[in-house]
């Protein structure tokens, strides 16, 4: 896969041309059968639109003739549509704030976590997640999700675990909590969601509160490099997050301690066939926002064997992952061909496309995505 970023000018607009060319024969044969080119124009406006035509008076609560008028309020739908379409909401936000202050009503969203919290910053000193990046991720992967697969696929991952309402589940890659809430709704189990990034954890908990699942599927921040739990679980789950932990041996000993006898562990993560391939993956590893430490497939199996875990499934899911990435880029392509984005959104989309383009390229050069399903003896 070749990813390039080219700058061009056309009239009074700057353009960034993003080209992701899937050139791998294996990828073409297994996923698409032909070259897939993602060609998106992200247009940078010199001037933003001053109004938001998406604002609909019917979105505001009805006012009776006798009741005091309520402060103007932007709905979540207004904000999401305006963000994606690139409308400038500054004037309406100022009105909303002024009227709320005048009425003595201030609504608070998720708290902004301190940048000093573990996992808040990437390896380059920048915030790892922002509100805009979260919105881009949900546009790519689905509501409440920050990694590939979508709702149906993530549900299929946990179905073989036989979760029911008598079981406790630990999700060590909760993100925005989409899968945690789905597991509770589908199986009735109470889920403990842990997320390594404090902003994702804050937003995830806010989503759970809005769904009235703050007790059944709470999301909280943790540091996977200093993991410790004071209880045991029937199921421990982690998806695409533990590859950034350097000392996996120590981490998995603690995970094993947190697993009940007869419990199950489901791990979906990036691995390599051997550590010898890592030098050839520098174009990916050097740009990952959190430094990766993927272990080899054999190292994973040896670690599970030392803990006396019975590995029932060790499945290569690489081709499926590449397909998910290609599909998401295709969706963005169709949208970006007919929509204009503001600066902040354009930059967030560009960064996310580059990140997933590099990951897809690495997956075709020796990086693998594996699913491990292991049981602890009773």
Coordinates of C-alpha atoms in Angstrom, one line a residue:
X1 CA 0.0 0.0 0.0
X2 CA 1.3 3.4 -0.9
X3 CA 0.1 6.5 0.9
X4 CA 1.0 9.9 -0.3
X5 CA -0.1 13.4 0.6
X6 CA 0.1 16.1 -2.1
X7 CA -0.7 19.8 -1.8
X8 CA -2.2 21.7 -4.7
X9 CA -4.1 24.9 -5.3
X10 CA -7.2 25.3 -7.3
X11 CA -8.8 28.8 -7.5
X12 CA -9.2 30.2 -4.0
X13 CA -9.0 26.8 -2.3
X14 CA -6.1 24.8 -0.9
X15 CA -6.4 21.1 -1.5
X16 CA -4.8 18.0 0.0
X17 CA -4.9 15.0 -2.2
X18 CA -4.8 11.8 -0.2
X19 CA -3.9 8.7 -2.3
X20 CA -3.9 5.2 -0.7
X21 CA -3.0 2.7 -3.4
X22 CA -3.4 -0.9 -2.4
X23 CA -0.7 -2.5 -4.5
X24 CA -0.3 -5.8 -2.7
X25 CA -1.1 -8.9 -4.8
X26 CA -2.3 -10.8 -1.7
X27 CA -4.6 -7.9 -0.7
X28 CA -6.0 -7.6 -4.2
X29 CA -6.6 -11.4 -4.6
X30 CA -8.2 -11.9 -1.2
X31 CA -10.1 -8.7 -0.7
X32 CA -10.8 -6.8 -3.8
X33 CA -9.5 -8.6 -6.9
X34 CA -8.2 -5.3 -8.3
X35 CA -6.3 -2.2 -7.3
X36 CA -8.3 -0.1 -4.9
X37 CA -7.5 3.6 -4.9
X38 CA -8.7 5.9 -2.3
X39 CA -8.6 9.4 -3.7
X40 CA -10.1 12.0 -1.5
X41 CA -10.0 15.8 -1.7
X42 CA -10.1 17.6 1.6
X43 CA -10.9 21.2 0.8
X44 CA -9.6 24.0 3.0
X45 CA -11.8 27.1 3.1
X46 CA -10.3 30.5 3.4
X47 CA -13.6 31.6 4.9
X48 CA -16.1 29.5 6.7
X49 CA -19.8 29.8 6.3
X50 CA -21.2 32.3 8.8
X51 CA -24.4 30.5 9.4
X52 CA -25.6 26.9 9.9
X53 CA -28.5 26.1 7.6
X54 CA -29.0 22.8 9.4
X55 CA -30.4 24.6 12.5
X56 CA -34.0 23.8 12.6
X57 CA -36.4 25.8 14.8
X58 CA -38.4 22.6 15.4
X59 CA -35.4 21.2 17.2
X60 CA -36.0 23.6 20.0
X61 CA -38.5 22.9 22.8
X62 CA -42.0 24.3 22.3
X63 CA -42.6 27.5 24.3
X64 CA -46.0 28.2 25.8
X65 CA -47.3 31.8 25.7
X66 CA -47.1 32.0 29.5
X67 CA -43.9 30.2 30.2
X68 CA -40.6 32.0 30.4
X69 CA -38.6 31.4 27.2
X70 CA -35.9 28.8 27.6
X71 CA -32.3 29.6 26.6
X72 CA -31.4 28.8 23.0
X73 CA -29.7 25.4 22.8
X74 CA -27.9 23.6 20.0
X75 CA -28.9 20.0 19.8
X76 CA -26.5 17.1 19.5
X77 CA -27.8 16.5 16.0
X78 CA -27.1 20.1 15.0
X79 CA -23.6 19.9 16.3
X80 CA -22.8 16.5 14.6
X81 CA -24.2 17.6 11.2
X82 CA -22.5 21.0 11.4
X83 CA -19.2 19.4 12.4
X84 CA -19.2 17.0 9.5
X85 CA -20.6 19.4 6.9
X86 CA -18.0 22.0 7.9
X87 CA -20.4 24.8 9.1
X88 CA -19.1 27.4 11.4
X89 CA -21.1 27.4 14.7
X90 CA -19.2 30.1 16.5
X91 CA -22.0 32.6 16.4
X92 CA -24.6 30.2 17.5
X93 CA -22.4 28.8 20.3
X94 CA -21.8 32.3 21.5
X95 CA -25.6 32.9 21.6
X96 CA -26.1 29.6 23.4
X97 CA -23.5 30.4 26.0
X98 CA -24.8 33.9 26.6
X99 CA -28.4 32.9 27.0
X100 CA -27.5 30.0 29.2
X101 CA -25.5 32.3 31.5
X102 CA -28.3 34.8 31.6
X103 CA -30.7 32.1 32.6
X104 CA -28.3 30.6 35.1
X105 CA -28.2 27.3 33.3
X106 CA -24.8 25.9 32.4
X107 CA -24.7 22.4 30.9
X108 CA -21.4 20.6 31.2
X109 CA -20.1 17.9 28.9
X110 CA -17.4 15.4 29.6
X111 CA -14.6 16.9 31.7
X112 CA -11.4 17.6 29.9
X113 CA -8.8 15.3 31.5
X114 CA -5.4 16.5 32.5
X115 CA -2.6 16.0 30.0
X116 CA -0.6 14.7 33.0
X117 CA -2.8 11.6 33.1
X118 CA -1.2 8.4 31.8
X119 CA -2.1 7.9 28.1
X120 CA -3.3 11.5 27.5
X121 CA -0.5 12.4 25.2
X122 CA 1.0 10.6 22.3
X123 CA 4.8 9.9 22.0
X124 CA 5.3 13.3 20.2
X125 CA 3.8 15.3 23.1
X126 CA 0.4 16.0 21.5
X127 CA -3.1 15.0 22.8
X128 CA -3.7 11.5 21.7
X129 CA -7.4 12.0 21.3
X130 CA -9.5 15.1 20.7
X131 CA -13.2 15.6 20.4
X132 CA -12.8 16.0 16.6
X133 CA -10.7 12.8 16.3
X134 CA -13.4 10.9 18.2
X135 CA -16.0 12.1 15.8
X136 CA -13.9 11.1 12.8
X137 CA -13.3 7.6 14.4
X138 CA -17.1 7.1 14.9
X139 CA -17.7 8.1 11.3
X140 CA -15.2 5.5 10.2
X141 CA -16.1 2.6 12.5
X142 CA -19.5 3.2 13.9
X143 CA -21.2 4.8 16.9
X144 CA -19.2 4.2 20.1
X145 CA -16.4 2.4 18.3
X146 CA -12.8 3.5 17.7
X147 CA -11.4 0.4 15.9
X148 CA -12.4 -1.5 12.8
X149 CA -15.1 -4.1 12.5
X150 CA -18.4 -2.4 13.2
X151 CA -21.2 -3.5 15.5
X152 CA -22.0 -6.9 13.9
X153 CA -18.4 -8.0 13.8
X154 CA -17.6 -7.0 17.4
X155 CA -20.7 -8.8 18.5
X156 CA -19.6 -11.9 16.7
X157 CA -16.2 -11.8 18.5
X158 CA -17.8 -12.2 22.0
X159 CA -20.7 -14.5 21.0
X160 CA -18.6 -17.7 21.4
X161 CA -17.8 -16.8 25.0
X162 CA -21.3 -17.7 26.1
X163 CA -21.7 -14.6 28.2
X164 CA -24.9 -14.5 30.4
X165 CA -26.3 -12.4 33.2
X166 CA -24.5 -14.3 35.9
X167 CA -21.1 -13.5 34.6
X168 CA -18.7 -10.6 35.1
X169 CA -16.7 -9.2 32.2
X170 CA -13.6 -6.9 32.1
X171 CA -13.1 -5.0 28.9
X172 CA -9.6 -3.7 28.8
X173 CA -10.0 -1.8 25.5
X174 CA -13.3 0.0 26.2
X175 CA -12.7 3.1 24.1
X176 CA -16.0 4.9 23.9
X177 CA -17.7 1.9 25.5
X178 CA -19.7 0.7 22.4
X179 CA -18.9 -3.0 22.8
X180 CA -19.3 -2.9 26.6
X181 CA -22.8 -1.5 26.4
X182 CA -23.7 -3.9 23.6
X183 CA -22.5 -6.9 25.8
X184 CA -24.7 -5.7 28.6
X185 CA -27.7 -5.2 26.4
X186 CA -27.3 -8.5 24.6
X187 CA -26.4 -10.8 27.5
X188 CA -27.3 -9.0 30.7
X189 CA -23.8 -9.2 32.1
X190 CA -22.3 -6.4 34.1
X191 CA -19.3 -5.0 32.3
X192 CA -16.3 -3.2 33.8
X193 CA -14.8 -1.0 31.0
X194 CA -11.2 0.2 31.2
X195 CA -9.7 2.6 28.7
X196 CA -6.0 3.6 28.5
X197 CA -6.8 7.1 27.2
X198 CA -8.4 9.5 29.7
X199 CA -10.4 11.5 27.1
X200 CA -11.9 8.3 25.5
X201 CA -12.7 7.1 29.0
X202 CA -14.5 10.4 29.9
X203 CA -16.5 10.3 26.7
X204 CA -17.3 6.6 27.1
X205 CA -18.6 7.1 30.6
X206 CA -20.7 10.1 29.3
X207 CA -22.2 7.8 26.6
X208 CA -23.0 5.1 29.3
X209 CA -24.7 7.8 31.5
X210 CA -26.8 8.9 28.6
X211 CA -27.8 5.3 28.0
X212 CA -28.6 4.9 31.7
X213 CA -25.9 2.2 31.9
X214 CA -23.4 4.0 34.1
X215 CA -23.7 1.1 36.7
X216 CA -24.0 -1.8 34.3
X217 CA -21.3 -0.6 31.8
X218 CA -19.1 2.0 33.5
X219 CA -16.0 3.2 31.6
X220 CA -12.9 4.4 33.6
X221 CA -9.3 5.3 32.8
X222 CA -6.4 3.0 33.7
X223 CA -2.7 2.6 32.9
X224 CA -2.1 -0.8 31.3
X225 CA 1.6 -0.5 32.2
X226 CA 0.5 -0.6 35.9
X227 CA -2.5 -2.8 35.7
X228 CA -4.0 -4.2 38.9
X229 CA -7.5 -5.3 39.9
X230 CA -8.9 -6.2 43.3
X231 CA -11.5 -8.7 42.0
X232 CA -11.7 -11.6 39.5
X233 CA -13.8 -11.9 36.3
X234 CA -15.4 -14.6 34.3
X235 CA -14.3 -13.0 31.0
X236 CA -11.4 -10.6 30.2
X237 CA -11.4 -9.0 26.8
X238 CA -9.0 -6.7 24.9
X239 CA -9.0 -5.5 21.3
X240 CA -6.2 -3.7 19.5
X241 CA -4.7 -2.0 22.6
X242 CA -2.1 -4.2 24.4
X243 CA 0.4 -4.1 21.6
X244 CA 1.6 -0.8 23.1
X245 CA 2.6 -2.4 26.4
X246 CA 6.4 -3.2 26.6
X247 CA 6.4 -5.7 29.4
X248 CA 3.6 -8.1 28.3
X249 CA 4.9 -10.9 30.6
X250 CA 4.1 -8.8 33.7
X251 CA 0.8 -7.6 32.3
X252 CA -0.5 -11.0 31.4
X253 CA 0.5 -12.5 34.8
X254 CA -1.7 -9.8 36.4
X255 CA -4.5 -10.5 33.8
X256 CA -4.3 -14.2 34.7
X257 CA -4.5 -13.3 38.4
X258 CA -7.7 -11.4 37.6
X259 CA -9.3 -14.3 35.8
X260 CA -11.5 -16.7 37.7
X261 CA -10.8 -20.5 37.5
X262 CA -12.7 -21.7 34.4
X263 CA -12.6 -18.1 33.1
X264 CA -12.0 -17.1 29.5
X265 CA -9.6 -14.6 27.9
X266 CA -10.2 -13.1 24.4
X267 CA -7.4 -11.1 22.9
X268 CA -7.4 -9.4 19.5
X269 CA -4.1 -7.6 18.9
X270 CA -1.3 -6.8 16.6
X271 CA 1.6 -9.4 16.5
X272 CA 4.5 -10.3 14.2
X273 CA 5.5 -13.7 12.8
X274 CA 8.9 -13.1 14.4
X275 CA 10.8 -10.2 15.8
X276 CA 13.1 -10.3 12.7
X277 CA 10.4 -8.5 10.7
X278 CA 10.3 -5.4 12.9
X279 CA 13.1 -3.5 11.1
X280 CA 11.0 -3.7 7.9
X281 CA 8.1 -2.2 9.7
X282 CA 9.8 1.0 10.7
X283 CA 7.6 3.2 8.4
X284 CA 4.7 2.0 10.5
X285 CA 6.2 1.8 14.0
X286 CA 7.9 5.1 13.8
X287 CA 4.7 7.0 13.2
X288 CA 2.4 5.2 15.6
X289 CA 1.1 7.7 18.1
X290 CA 1.9 5.3 21.0
X291 CA 5.2 3.4 20.6
X292 CA 4.3 -0.2 19.6
X293 CA 5.8 -3.3 21.1
X294 CA 4.2 -6.2 19.2
X295 CA 5.2 -9.6 20.4
X296 CA 5.6 -12.6 18.1
X297 CA 2.9 -15.3 17.7
X298 CA 5.2 -17.8 19.4
X299 CA 5.9 -15.5 22.3
X300 CA 2.2 -15.1 22.9
X301 CA 1.6 -18.8 22.8
X302 CA 4.6 -19.4 25.2
X303 CA 3.3 -16.9 27.6
X304 CA -0.2 -18.5 27.6
X305 CA 1.4 -21.9 28.1
X306 CA 3.4 -20.7 31.2
X307 CA 0.2 -19.5 32.7
X308 CA -1.4 -22.9 31.9
X309 CA -4.0 -21.3 29.8
X310 CA -5.6 -23.5 27.2
X311 CA -5.5 -21.7 23.9
X312 CA -8.5 -22.8 21.9
X313 CA -8.2 -20.4 19.0
X314 CA -5.2 -18.6 17.5
X315 CA -6.6 -17.1 14.3
X316 CA -5.0 -14.8 11.8
X317 CA -7.5 -12.0 11.2
X318 CA -5.2 -9.9 9.1
X319 CA -7.0 -10.1 5.7
X320 CA -10.3 -9.2 7.4
X321 CA -8.7 -6.2 9.1
X322 CA -7.3 -4.9 5.8
X323 CA -10.8 -5.2 4.3
X324 CA -12.3 -3.2 7.2
X325 CA -9.8 -0.4 6.7
X326 CA -10.3 -0.4 2.9
X327 CA -14.1 -0.2 3.4
X328 CA -13.8 2.7 5.8
X329 CA -11.5 4.7 3.5
X330 CA -14.0 4.0 0.7
X331 CA -16.8 5.5 2.8
X332 CA -14.7 8.6 3.5
X333 CA -13.9 8.9 -0.2
X334 CA -17.6 9.1 -1.2
X335 CA -18.4 11.6 1.5
X336 CA -15.4 13.8 0.9
X337 CA -16.0 14.0 -2.9
X338 CA -19.3 15.8 -2.2
X339 CA -18.7 17.7 1.1
X340 CA -16.5 20.6 2.2
X341 CA -14.8 20.5 5.6
X342 CA -13.4 23.1 7.9
X343 CA -9.8 23.3 8.9
X344 CA -10.0 21.3 12.1
X345 CA -12.1 18.5 10.6
X346 CA -9.8 18.3 7.5
X347 CA -6.7 18.0 9.7
X348 CA -8.3 15.3 11.8
X349 CA -9.5 13.3 8.8
X350 CA -6.0 13.6 7.2
X351 CA -4.3 12.3 10.3
X352 CA -6.7 9.4 10.7
X353 CA -6.4 8.4 7.1
X354 CA -2.6 8.5 7.3
X355 CA -2.6 6.4 10.5
X356 CA -4.8 3.7 9.1
X357 CA -3.1 3.8 5.8
X358 CA 0.2 3.0 7.5
X359 CA -1.4 0.2 9.5
X360 CA -2.8 -1.4 6.4
X361 CA 0.6 -1.1 4.7
X362 CA 2.3 -2.8 7.7
X363 CA -0.4 -5.5 7.7
X364 CA 0.8 -6.4 4.2
X365 CA 4.5 -6.4 5.1
X366 CA 4.6 -8.7 8.1
X367 CA 2.4 -7.2 10.8
X368 CA -0.5 -9.5 11.8
X369 CA -3.8 -9.1 13.6
X370 CA -4.5 -12.3 15.7
X371 CA -7.4 -13.5 17.7
X372 CA -6.5 -15.6 20.8
X373 CA -9.2 -17.3 22.8
X374 CA -7.9 -19.1 25.9
X375 CA -9.4 -20.8 28.9
X376 CA -8.2 -21.0 32.4
X377 CA -8.4 -24.4 34.1
X378 CA -11.2 -24.7 36.7

